[in-house]
Amino acid sequence: MEHGFEATSLRLITTAAGVNLAAVNYHFGSKEELFQAVLTRRLDPMNHDRMQLLSAYEIAAAGKPLTCEKILAAMFIPALKLARDYEQGGKNFLRLLGRAYADPAPFIREFLSNQYREMIARFRSAFSRALPHIPREELSWRLHFVMGALSYTLAGADMLKIISQPHPEETTNDELLLKRLAPFLAAGLRSPSAPSSVEDDGNHLFQEA
Amino acid sequence: MEHGFEATSLRLITTAAGVNLAAVNYHFGSKEELFQAVLTRRLDPMNHDRMQLLSAYEIAAAGKPLTCEKILAAMFIPALKLARDYEQGGKNFLRLLGRAYADPAPFIREFLSNQYREMIARFRSAFSRALPHIPREELSWRLHFVMGALSYTLAGADMLKIISQPHPEETTNDELLLKRLAPFLAAGLRSPSAPSSVEDDGNHLFQEA
DNA sequence: GATGAATTCAAACGTTCGTTTAAATTGAGC
DNA sequence: GCTCAATTTAAACGAACGTTTGAATTCATC
């Protein structure tokens, strides 16, 4: 999380863990495989929880489409649960994950793509039922924005130092953070999908550029 | 952009540039100072353009508060202009910038914080006038979300491969991307700020967790 | 064309990297 | 308690890193 994958040495890791340097290659094979194991251990259960929670909501809704807030809750709650798991450094893991999202190393991207494929498909169809008037393609974009905002927000608590005047005590309160993010995203998801329609106050975005 | 700051070697850079390895230390002093120079060269003019465009909009509005879309346009258009500047690898720069946002290296964070401070302050007050009913603190969060979504979106074109079924030709069309992002964010910015009020359909976010 | 500063260059500096090797140690099954 | 596989260990491997050095080269100025 602090240095990124390529700049984090196995010697740093193994001495911090109190084990021998060669243990990594013996047990995991290589640095890359160790990294994948680190991600899988927490990401796999989290995404599993997300899908399970979404299914529970859908069953409780008895066929009616879920609200965007409910679907977002199914995404956020397992992430929050993980962030609260202090015994296993949960918040640090989410930051690590956020950095991995931005890492263009092919083995990382392919790994994440495989890890997320099933979950994304489930949530896409849930949003599709919740927002039947939004075209498929537009919805893909908005799902992209949601995932980006979520991972960015969870990953970059330090970003607040750039954006904001100081918020003394709140910085580490992830629950409050997500309580503010979810309505923000829900409003964006529900916004009318009409890039071609008439304007109301004369601002064609980007048309003067 | 491909490997991150720490994992990109000066030998890679200097051979690609066709110059001697020692040129970096001679002209820039160190690898860190070279990186800051790379960012400053484009980030400084871009943020200057943003503030200038915002001022132009405010003057044209003759005292009336701007719409969120207009303010977002002042943020996005200079970024788009840079992305279109192919002669200087504009889109690659935005991705590099997006990665820098997620990099926790202190010298990078401090540098970005200084580079953005003035611009963020200007846009915060513009949004504050556009959304007088949103509390200051809530607005800080939403501004954080906006910056995160923007940098994430501009940085992570590859992320689409994770989120979406393939979008054959559209992936590189940044203008279309921002045309979809701006309404999404504007809707989120305008959404009512009432985490304490009564609910309409029974979903208290996160309350069952 | 000589002079002196600015720049470029090849080479080497010491350090750290991921991985491998082979010996030492551990631990379960007979 | 011996055996043999599993694991741990210290040491070394070759390669790559950012930086420094001092000589070669370039370039403007006289």
Short mmCIF file of C-alpha atoms (C1' of nucleotides) in Angstrom, two decimals:
data_model
loop_
_atom_site.label_atom_id
_atom_site.label_comp_id
_atom_site.label_asym_id
_atom_site.label_seq_id
_atom_site.Cartn_x
_atom_site.Cartn_y
_atom_site.Cartn_z
CA MET A 1 0.00 0.00 0.00
CA GLU A 2 2.80 2.42 0.82
CA HIS A 3 5.13 1.81 -2.08
CA GLY A 4 3.20 -0.04 -4.75
CA PHE A 5 3.88 -3.53 -5.94
CA GLU A 6 7.07 -3.03 -7.87
CA ALA A 7 8.73 -0.86 -5.25
CA THR A 8 7.95 -3.07 -2.29
CA SER A 9 10.83 -5.45 -1.71
CA LEU A 10 10.47 -8.98 -0.50
CA ARG A 11 13.15 -8.26 2.05
CA LEU A 12 10.97 -5.56 3.57
CA ILE A 13 8.02 -7.91 3.71
CA THR A 14 9.83 -10.95 5.04
CA THR A 15 11.71 -9.10 7.77
CA ALA A 16 8.50 -7.38 8.86
CA ALA A 17 6.84 -10.80 8.96
CA GLY A 18 9.78 -12.29 10.83
CA VAL A 19 10.39 -15.01 8.27
CA ASN A 20 13.22 -15.92 5.99
CA LEU A 21 13.54 -14.23 2.63
CA ALA A 22 13.41 -17.47 0.67
CA ALA A 23 10.10 -18.44 2.25
CA VAL A 24 8.22 -16.38 -0.32
CA ASN A 25 9.62 -18.25 -3.29
CA TYR A 26 9.29 -21.56 -1.51
CA HIS A 27 5.64 -21.18 -0.50
CA PHE A 28 4.27 -18.88 -3.19
CA GLY A 29 6.66 -19.32 -6.08
CA SER A 30 7.29 -15.68 -6.88
CA LYS A 31 6.58 -12.15 -5.78
CA GLU A 32 3.68 -11.88 -8.23
CA GLU A 33 2.02 -15.00 -6.89
CA LEU A 34 2.41 -13.75 -3.34
CA PHE A 35 0.67 -10.53 -4.34
CA GLN A 36 -2.20 -12.38 -5.96
CA ALA A 37 -2.56 -14.53 -2.84
CA VAL A 38 -2.68 -11.42 -0.68
CA LEU A 39 -5.45 -9.93 -2.80
CA THR A 40 -7.41 -13.13 -3.22
CA ARG A 41 -7.55 -13.87 0.48
CA ARG A 42 -9.74 -10.85 1.15
CA LEU A 43 -11.14 -9.86 -2.22
CA ASP A 44 -12.68 -13.23 -2.94
CA PRO A 45 -14.74 -13.38 0.28
CA MET A 46 -15.72 -9.72 -0.05
CA ASN A 47 -17.09 -10.11 -3.55
CA HIS A 48 -18.79 -13.31 -2.48
CA ASP A 49 -20.45 -11.43 0.37
CA ARG A 50 -21.54 -8.73 -2.03
CA MET A 51 -23.31 -11.16 -4.32
CA GLN A 52 -24.86 -13.01 -1.42
CA LEU A 53 -26.18 -9.78 0.07
CA LEU A 54 -27.55 -8.70 -3.27
CA SER A 55 -29.35 -12.03 -3.62
CA ALA A 56 -30.80 -11.66 -0.13
CA TYR A 57 -32.13 -8.22 -1.00
CA GLU A 58 -33.62 -9.49 -4.23
CA ILE A 59 -35.34 -12.36 -2.49
CA ALA A 60 -36.69 -9.99 0.15
CA ALA A 61 -37.99 -7.73 -2.60
CA ALA A 62 -40.01 -10.63 -3.99
CA GLY A 63 -39.54 -9.89 -7.67
CA LYS A 64 -39.78 -6.11 -7.45
CA PRO A 65 -36.67 -4.32 -8.69
CA LEU A 66 -34.40 -3.01 -5.97
CA THR A 67 -33.69 0.67 -5.38
CA CYS A 68 -30.29 1.99 -6.36
CA GLU A 69 -29.56 2.64 -2.70
CA LYS A 70 -30.22 -0.98 -1.88
CA ILE A 71 -27.93 -2.22 -4.63
CA LEU A 72 -25.24 0.20 -3.57
CA ALA A 73 -25.65 -1.01 -0.01
CA ALA A 74 -24.94 -4.53 -1.22
CA MET A 75 -21.72 -3.24 -2.71
CA PHE A 76 -20.68 -1.06 0.19
CA ILE A 77 -21.56 -3.06 3.28
CA PRO A 78 -19.11 -5.91 2.66
CA ALA A 79 -16.39 -3.38 1.92
CA LEU A 80 -17.23 -1.58 5.14
CA LYS A 81 -17.20 -4.83 7.07
CA LEU A 82 -13.73 -5.49 5.75
CA ALA A 83 -12.60 -1.97 6.60
CA ARG A 84 -13.73 -2.51 10.16
CA ASP A 85 -11.84 -5.77 10.56
CA TYR A 86 -8.93 -4.19 12.37
CA GLU A 87 -7.46 -7.51 13.39
CA GLN A 88 -6.50 -8.10 9.81
CA GLY A 89 -5.66 -4.55 8.79
CA GLY A 90 -8.84 -4.18 6.81
CA LYS A 91 -8.59 -0.55 5.87
CA ASN A 92 -5.06 -0.97 4.64
CA PHE A 93 -6.24 -3.75 2.39
CA LEU A 94 -8.84 -1.52 0.76
CA ARG A 95 -6.17 1.06 0.08
CA LEU A 96 -3.95 -1.60 -1.38
CA LEU A 97 -6.84 -2.65 -3.56
CA GLY A 98 -7.42 0.91 -4.67
CA ARG A 99 -3.82 1.20 -5.73
CA ALA A 100 -4.04 -2.09 -7.58
CA TYR A 101 -6.94 -0.68 -9.60
CA ALA A 102 -4.72 2.09 -10.88
CA ASP A 103 -1.80 -0.22 -11.59
CA PRO A 104 -1.42 -0.98 -15.27
CA ALA A 105 0.78 -4.05 -14.76
CA PRO A 106 -0.83 -6.66 -17.02
CA PHE A 107 -0.78 -9.45 -14.46
CA ILE A 108 -2.59 -7.23 -11.95
CA ARG A 109 -5.20 -6.06 -14.42
CA GLU A 110 -5.94 -9.53 -15.65
CA PHE A 111 -6.16 -10.83 -12.11
CA LEU A 112 -8.61 -8.12 -11.03
CA SER A 113 -10.65 -8.58 -14.16
CA ASN A 114 -11.12 -12.24 -13.37
CA GLN A 115 -11.82 -11.56 -9.72
CA TYR A 116 -14.55 -9.05 -10.52
CA ARG A 117 -16.19 -10.46 -13.62
CA GLU A 118 -18.92 -12.46 -11.91
CA MET A 119 -19.74 -9.82 -9.32
CA ILE A 120 -19.91 -7.04 -11.88
CA ALA A 121 -22.26 -9.05 -14.06
CA ARG A 122 -24.62 -9.63 -11.14
CA PHE A 123 -24.70 -5.99 -10.15
CA ARG A 124 -25.05 -4.80 -13.70
CA SER A 125 -28.23 -6.79 -14.15
CA ALA A 126 -29.53 -5.60 -10.78
CA PHE A 127 -28.99 -1.98 -11.78
CA SER A 128 -30.48 -2.74 -15.15
CA ARG A 129 -33.71 -3.83 -13.46
CA ALA A 130 -33.64 -0.87 -11.08
CA LEU A 131 -33.14 1.60 -13.93
CA PRO A 132 -34.99 0.16 -16.91
CA HIS A 133 -35.08 3.51 -18.69
CA ILE A 134 -31.26 3.80 -18.81
CA PRO A 135 -29.73 2.32 -21.98
CA ARG A 136 -27.35 -0.58 -21.50
CA GLU A 137 -24.35 1.36 -22.68
CA GLU A 138 -25.07 4.37 -20.52
CA LEU A 139 -25.47 2.04 -17.58
CA SER A 140 -22.07 0.50 -18.22
CA TRP A 141 -20.52 3.92 -17.98
CA ARG A 142 -22.33 4.72 -14.78
CA LEU A 143 -21.32 1.42 -13.26
CA HIS A 144 -17.79 2.33 -14.18
CA PHE A 145 -18.15 5.66 -12.41
CA VAL A 146 -19.56 3.97 -9.33
CA MET A 147 -16.76 1.44 -9.08
CA GLY A 148 -14.22 4.17 -9.68
CA ALA A 149 -15.62 6.48 -7.05
CA LEU A 150 -15.89 3.68 -4.52
CA SER A 151 -12.40 2.33 -4.95
CA TYR A 152 -10.98 5.79 -5.19
CA THR A 153 -12.75 6.89 -2.04
CA LEU A 154 -11.79 3.83 -0.05
CA ALA A 155 -8.25 3.93 -1.32
CA GLY A 156 -7.44 7.58 -1.01
CA ALA A 157 -8.19 8.85 2.45
CA ASP A 158 -5.07 10.92 2.04
CA MET A 159 -6.63 12.65 -0.94
CA LEU A 160 -8.69 14.67 1.49
CA LYS A 161 -5.59 16.58 2.38
CA ILE A 162 -5.49 17.77 -1.21
CA ILE A 163 -9.15 18.53 -1.63
CA SER A 164 -10.32 19.87 1.65
CA GLN A 165 -9.53 22.20 4.38
CA PRO A 166 -8.71 19.97 7.31
CA HIS A 167 -11.42 17.70 8.67
CA PRO A 168 -9.87 16.98 12.04
CA GLU A 169 -11.44 13.78 13.25
CA GLU A 170 -13.55 12.56 10.40
CA THR A 171 -10.83 11.40 8.06
CA THR A 172 -10.86 7.84 9.26
CA ASN A 173 -14.60 7.42 9.55
CA ASP A 174 -15.29 5.24 6.58
CA GLU A 175 -18.87 4.61 7.45
CA LEU A 176 -19.72 8.27 7.36
CA LEU A 177 -17.79 8.55 4.15
CA LEU A 178 -19.84 5.87 2.46
CA LYS A 179 -23.06 7.27 3.87
CA ARG A 180 -22.25 10.40 1.94
CA LEU A 181 -21.02 8.64 -1.15
CA ALA A 182 -24.00 6.33 -1.62
CA PRO A 183 -26.66 9.07 -2.00
CA PHE A 184 -24.30 10.98 -4.24
CA LEU A 185 -23.91 8.00 -6.54
CA ALA A 186 -27.56 7.01 -6.37
CA ALA A 187 -28.55 10.46 -7.61
CA GLY A 188 -26.09 10.16 -10.46
CA LEU A 189 -27.34 6.71 -11.39
CA ARG A 190 -30.94 7.89 -11.50
CA SER A 191 -30.23 11.03 -13.49
CA PRO A 192 -32.06 11.18 -16.83
CA SER A 193 -30.16 9.68 -19.70
CA ALA A 194 -30.71 12.26 -22.39
CA PRO A 195 -27.50 13.55 -23.94
CA SER A 196 -29.48 14.51 -27.04
CA SER A 197 -32.55 16.23 -25.63
CA VAL A 198 -33.33 19.92 -25.32
CA GLU A 199 -31.49 22.02 -22.79
CA ASP A 200 -33.01 23.94 -19.93
CA ASP A 201 -30.56 26.70 -19.28
CA GLY A 202 -28.40 26.98 -22.29
CA ASN A 203 -25.29 25.09 -21.26
CA HIS A 204 -24.27 22.56 -23.83
CA LEU A 205 -21.39 20.95 -22.06
CA PHE A 206 -18.16 21.10 -24.00
CA GLN A 207 -19.78 22.58 -27.06
CA GLU A 208 -17.76 25.73 -26.91
CA ALA A 209 -14.50 23.80 -26.72
CA MET B 1 2.33 5.83 -16.59
CA GLU B 2 3.11 2.19 -17.28
CA HIS B 3 5.18 1.32 -14.26
CA GLY B 4 4.66 4.02 -11.67
CA PHE B 5 7.29 6.37 -10.37
CA GLU B 6 9.43 4.06 -8.31
CA ALA B 7 9.51 1.26 -10.86
CA THR B 8 10.36 3.43 -13.85
CA SER B 9 14.12 3.54 -14.29
CA LEU B 10 16.05 6.53 -15.48
CA ARG B 11 17.82 4.25 -17.92
CA LEU B 12 14.50 3.43 -19.55
CA ILE B 13 13.62 7.10 -19.79
CA THR B 14 16.96 8.34 -21.03
CA THR B 15 17.41 5.67 -23.68
CA ALA B 16 13.85 6.27 -24.92
CA ALA B 17 14.65 9.96 -25.08
CA GLY B 18 17.95 9.32 -26.82
CA VAL B 19 20.01 11.13 -24.21
CA ASN B 20 22.69 10.14 -21.79
CA LEU B 21 21.79 8.69 -18.42
CA ALA B 22 23.61 11.38 -16.46
CA ALA B 23 21.63 14.15 -18.19
CA VAL B 24 18.80 13.75 -15.70
CA ASN B 25 20.95 14.43 -12.68
CA TYR B 26 22.75 17.24 -14.47
CA HIS B 27 19.66 19.13 -15.63
CA PHE B 28 17.09 18.20 -13.00
CA GLY B 29 19.15 17.15 -10.00
CA SER B 30 17.39 13.91 -9.20
CA LYS B 31 14.70 11.53 -10.35
CA GLU B 32 12.16 13.16 -8.04
CA GLU B 33 12.80 16.61 -9.43
CA LEU B 34 12.47 15.30 -12.97
CA PHE B 35 9.10 13.84 -12.09
CA GLN B 36 7.89 17.09 -10.58
CA ALA B 37 9.03 18.95 -13.67
CA VAL B 38 7.12 16.51 -15.89
CA LEU B 39 3.93 17.08 -13.91
CA THR B 40 4.32 20.82 -13.54
CA ARG B 41 4.81 21.42 -17.23
CA ARG B 42 1.25 20.36 -18.03
CA LEU B 43 -0.59 20.49 -14.73
CA ASP B 44 0.21 24.11 -14.04
CA PRO B 45 -1.20 25.42 -17.34
CA MET B 46 -4.21 23.12 -17.09
CA ASN B 47 -5.21 24.33 -13.65
CA HIS B 48 -4.57 27.89 -14.76
CA ASP B 49 -6.93 27.36 -17.69
CA ARG B 50 -9.54 25.92 -15.37
CA MET B 51 -9.54 28.95 -13.12
CA GLN B 52 -9.54 31.32 -16.05
CA LEU B 53 -12.48 29.52 -17.63
CA LEU B 54 -14.36 29.57 -14.36
CA SER B 55 -13.77 33.30 -14.04
CA ALA B 56 -15.01 33.82 -17.60
CA TYR B 57 -18.19 31.93 -16.82
CA GLU B 58 -18.73 33.88 -13.64
CA ILE B 59 -18.29 37.18 -15.42
CA ALA B 60 -20.70 36.08 -18.14
CA ALA B 61 -23.22 35.12 -15.46
CA ALA B 62 -23.12 38.67 -14.13
CA GLY B 63 -23.33 37.85 -10.46
CA LYS B 64 -25.82 35.01 -10.73
CA PRO B 65 -24.50 31.69 -9.39
CA LEU B 66 -23.36 29.23 -12.03
CA THR B 67 -25.00 25.87 -12.62
CA CYS B 68 -23.15 22.76 -11.53
CA GLU B 69 -22.82 21.76 -15.17
CA LYS B 70 -21.11 25.03 -15.96
CA ILE B 71 -18.66 24.66 -13.11
CA LEU B 72 -17.94 21.09 -14.07
CA ALA B 73 -17.39 22.25 -17.64
CA ALA B 74 -14.73 24.63 -16.35
CA MET B 75 -13.03 21.66 -14.75
CA PHE B 76 -13.40 19.27 -17.65
CA ILE B 77 -12.77 21.35 -20.74
CA PRO B 78 -9.11 22.15 -19.97
CA ALA B 79 -8.53 18.48 -19.17
CA LEU B 80 -10.15 17.53 -22.44
CA LYS B 81 -8.07 20.05 -24.33
CA LEU B 82 -4.98 18.48 -22.85
CA ALA B 83 -6.17 14.98 -23.69
CA ARG B 84 -6.60 16.05 -27.30
CA ASP B 85 -3.11 17.50 -27.58
CA TYR B 86 -1.70 14.45 -29.28
CA GLU B 87 1.55 16.16 -30.21
CA GLN B 88 2.50 16.11 -26.55
CA GLY B 89 0.95 12.79 -25.57
CA GLY B 90 -1.86 14.45 -23.70
CA LYS B 91 -3.91 11.42 -22.82
CA ASN B 92 -0.90 9.63 -21.44
CA PHE B 93 -0.24 12.58 -19.21
CA LEU B 94 -3.70 12.41 -17.70
CA ARG B 95 -3.20 8.76 -16.94
CA LEU B 96 0.11 9.54 -15.36
CA LEU B 97 -1.62 12.17 -13.28
CA GLY B 98 -4.29 9.69 -12.25
CA ARG B 99 -1.65 7.31 -11.03
CA ALA B 100 0.11 10.07 -9.15
CA TYR B 101 -3.12 10.75 -7.26
CA ALA B 102 -3.10 7.21 -5.94
CA ASP B 103 0.59 7.27 -5.07
CA PRO B 104 1.24 7.71 -1.37
CA ALA B 105 4.84 8.83 -1.76
CA PRO B 106 5.06 11.92 0.44
CA PHE B 107 6.90 14.05 -2.06
CA ILE B 108 4.21 13.35 -4.67
CA ARG B 109 1.32 14.05 -2.33
CA GLU B 110 2.81 17.27 -1.10
CA PHE B 111 3.57 18.36 -4.62
CA LEU B 112 0.02 17.69 -5.84
CA SER B 113 -1.45 19.33 -2.79
CA ASN B 114 0.42 22.53 -3.56
CA GLN B 115 -0.39 22.35 -7.26
CA TYR B 116 -4.13 22.03 -6.60
CA ARG B 117 -4.69 24.18 -3.55
CA GLU B 118 -5.57 27.41 -5.35
CA MET B 119 -7.73 25.77 -8.00
CA ILE B 120 -9.66 23.71 -5.47
CA ALA B 121 -10.38 26.78 -3.37
CA ARG B 122 -11.78 28.63 -6.38
CA PHE B 123 -14.03 25.77 -7.41
CA ARG B 124 -15.18 25.10 -3.89
CA SER B 125 -16.50 28.60 -3.56
CA ALA B 126 -18.11 28.40 -6.98
CA PHE B 127 -19.92 25.21 -6.00
CA SER B 128 -20.78 26.77 -2.68
CA ARG B 129 -22.62 29.57 -4.49
CA ALA B 130 -24.25 27.13 -6.90
CA LEU B 131 -25.48 24.91 -4.08
CA PRO B 132 -26.22 27.23 -1.15
CA HIS B 133 -28.37 24.62 0.56
CA ILE B 134 -25.52 22.10 0.85
CA PRO B 135 -23.53 22.39 4.10
CA ARG B 136 -19.86 23.22 3.72
CA GLU B 137 -18.71 19.89 5.01
CA GLU B 138 -21.01 17.90 2.78
CA LEU B 139 -19.80 19.95 -0.15
CA SER B 140 -16.20 19.12 0.66
CA TRP B 141 -17.03 15.45 0.46
CA ARG B 142 -18.83 15.88 -2.84
CA LEU B 143 -15.97 17.87 -4.27
CA HIS B 144 -13.75 15.03 -3.20
CA PHE B 145 -15.98 12.57 -5.04
CA VAL B 146 -15.95 14.73 -8.15
CA MET B 147 -12.18 15.02 -8.25
CA GLY B 148 -11.83 11.33 -7.60
CA ALA B 149 -14.26 10.31 -10.30
CA LEU B 150 -12.68 12.66 -12.80
CA SER B 151 -9.10 11.61 -12.22
CA TYR B 152 -10.11 8.00 -11.99
CA THR B 153 -12.05 8.19 -15.21
CA LEU B 154 -9.35 10.00 -17.12
CA ALA B 155 -6.66 7.77 -15.70
CA GLY B 156 -8.22 4.38 -16.03
CA ALA B 157 -9.40 3.79 -19.55
CA ASP B 158 -8.23 0.24 -18.99
CA MET B 159 -10.67 -0.13 -16.13
CA LEU B 160 -13.42 -0.52 -18.68
CA LYS B 161 -12.07 -3.93 -19.47
CA ILE B 162 -12.86 -4.90 -15.92
CA ILE B 163 -16.26 -3.30 -15.67
CA SER B 164 -17.86 -3.70 -19.02
CA GLN B 165 -18.53 -6.12 -21.71
CA PRO B 166 -16.40 -4.85 -24.58
CA HIS B 167 -17.16 -1.43 -26.02
CA PRO B 168 -15.39 -1.82 -29.33
CA GLU B 169 -14.54 1.66 -30.53
CA GLU B 170 -15.59 3.96 -27.78
CA THR B 171 -12.86 3.27 -25.28
CA THR B 172 -10.64 6.07 -26.45
CA ASN B 173 -13.33 8.68 -26.88
CA ASP B 174 -12.68 10.88 -23.91
CA GLU B 175 -15.10 13.56 -24.92
CA LEU B 176 -18.01 11.17 -24.90
CA LEU B 177 -16.79 9.82 -21.60
CA LEU B 178 -16.86 13.21 -19.96
CA LYS B 179 -20.21 14.02 -21.52
CA ARG B 180 -21.54 11.06 -19.59
CA LEU B 181 -19.60 11.78 -16.44
CA ALA B 182 -20.59 15.43 -16.07
CA PRO B 183 -24.38 14.87 -15.84
CA PHE B 184 -23.77 11.96 -13.52
CA LEU B 185 -21.73 14.13 -11.17
CA ALA B 186 -24.03 17.12 -11.47
CA ALA B 187 -26.95 15.00 -10.33
CA GLY B 188 -24.94 13.79 -7.37
CA LEU B 189 -23.87 17.29 -6.45
CA ARG B 190 -27.45 18.55 -6.52
CA SER B 191 -28.89 15.65 -4.54
CA PRO B 192 -30.56 16.69 -1.27
CA SER B 193 -28.26 16.73 1.71
CA ALA B 194 -30.37 15.02 4.32
CA PRO B 195 -28.74 12.01 5.94
CA SER B 196 -31.01 12.45 8.94
CA SER B 197 -34.45 12.92 7.39
CA VAL B 198 -37.28 10.43 7.04
CA GLU B 199 -36.99 7.66 4.52
CA ASP B 200 -39.24 7.07 1.57
CA ASP B 201 -38.99 3.37 1.00
CA GLY B 202 -37.49 1.87 4.08
CA ASN B 203 -33.87 1.51 3.18
CA HIS B 204 -31.63 2.96 5.81
CA LEU B 205 -28.28 2.52 4.21
CA PHE B 206 -25.91 0.42 6.28
CA GLN B 207 -28.21 0.29 9.21
CA GLU B 208 -28.57 -3.44 9.07
CA ALA B 209 -24.81 -3.99 9.10
"C1'" DG C 1 41.09 30.03 -33.88
"C1'" DA C 2 41.95 30.35 -28.85
"C1'" DT C 3 39.43 30.53 -24.34
"C1'" DG C 4 36.43 29.07 -20.83
"C1'" DA C 5 32.01 27.73 -19.39
"C1'" DA C 6 28.23 24.54 -20.44
"C1'" DT C 7 26.99 20.21 -21.67
"C1'" DT C 8 27.53 15.35 -22.97
"C1'" DC C 9 29.54 11.08 -22.35
"C1'" DA C 10 31.25 6.36 -20.87
"C1'" DA C 11 32.38 4.24 -16.88
"C1'" DA C 12 32.15 3.07 -12.37
"C1'" DC C 13 30.23 3.70 -7.58
"C1'" DG C 14 27.79 1.30 -3.78
"C1'" DT C 15 23.30 -0.55 -2.97
"C1'" DT C 16 19.34 -3.23 -3.57
"C1'" DC C 17 16.55 -6.21 -6.18
"C1'" DG C 18 14.08 -11.23 -7.01
"C1'" DT C 19 15.58 -15.64 -7.21
"C1'" DT C 20 18.39 -19.82 -6.52
"C1'" DT C 21 21.24 -23.08 -4.10
"C1'" DA C 22 22.67 -26.35 -0.83
"C1'" DA C 23 23.16 -27.29 3.80
"C1'" DA C 24 20.76 -27.32 8.35
"C1'" DT C 25 16.66 -28.05 10.87
"C1'" DT C 26 12.15 -29.72 11.83
"C1'" DG C 27 8.46 -33.05 12.30
"C1'" DA C 28 5.43 -36.92 11.36
"C1'" DG C 29 5.13 -42.18 10.52
"C1'" DC C 30 6.97 -46.63 11.22
"C1'" DG D 1 15.11 -43.59 17.35
"C1'" DC D 2 15.55 -43.94 12.52
"C1'" DT D 3 13.92 -42.31 7.99
"C1'" DC D 4 12.63 -39.33 4.72
"C1'" DA D 5 10.10 -35.57 3.19
"C1'" DA D 6 8.93 -30.77 4.36
"C1'" DT D 7 10.54 -26.63 5.76
"C1'" DT D 8 13.83 -23.09 7.19
"C1'" DT D 9 18.11 -20.94 6.84
"C1'" DA D 10 22.35 -18.34 5.39
"C1'" DA D 11 24.74 -17.26 1.53
"C1'" DA D 12 25.41 -16.16 -2.97
"C1'" DC D 13 23.80 -15.21 -7.86
"C1'" DG D 14 23.43 -11.96 -11.72
"C1'" DA D 15 21.05 -7.98 -12.83
"C1'" DA D 16 19.32 -3.41 -12.30
"C1'" DC D 17 18.92 0.69 -9.62
"C1'" DG D 18 20.04 6.20 -8.78
"C1'" DT D 19 23.92 8.78 -8.53
"C1'" DT D 20 28.74 10.44 -9.08
"C1'" DT D 21 32.99 11.22 -11.45
"C1'" DG D 22 36.29 13.06 -14.60
"C1'" DA D 23 37.47 13.29 -19.17
"C1'" DA D 24 35.66 14.48 -23.82
"C1'" DT D 25 32.95 17.46 -26.49
"C1'" DT D 26 30.15 21.36 -27.81
"C1'" DC D 27 29.21 26.14 -28.12
"C1'" DA D 28 29.18 31.10 -27.63
"C1'" DT D 29 32.38 34.93 -27.07
"C1'" DC D 30 36.32 37.46 -27.93
#
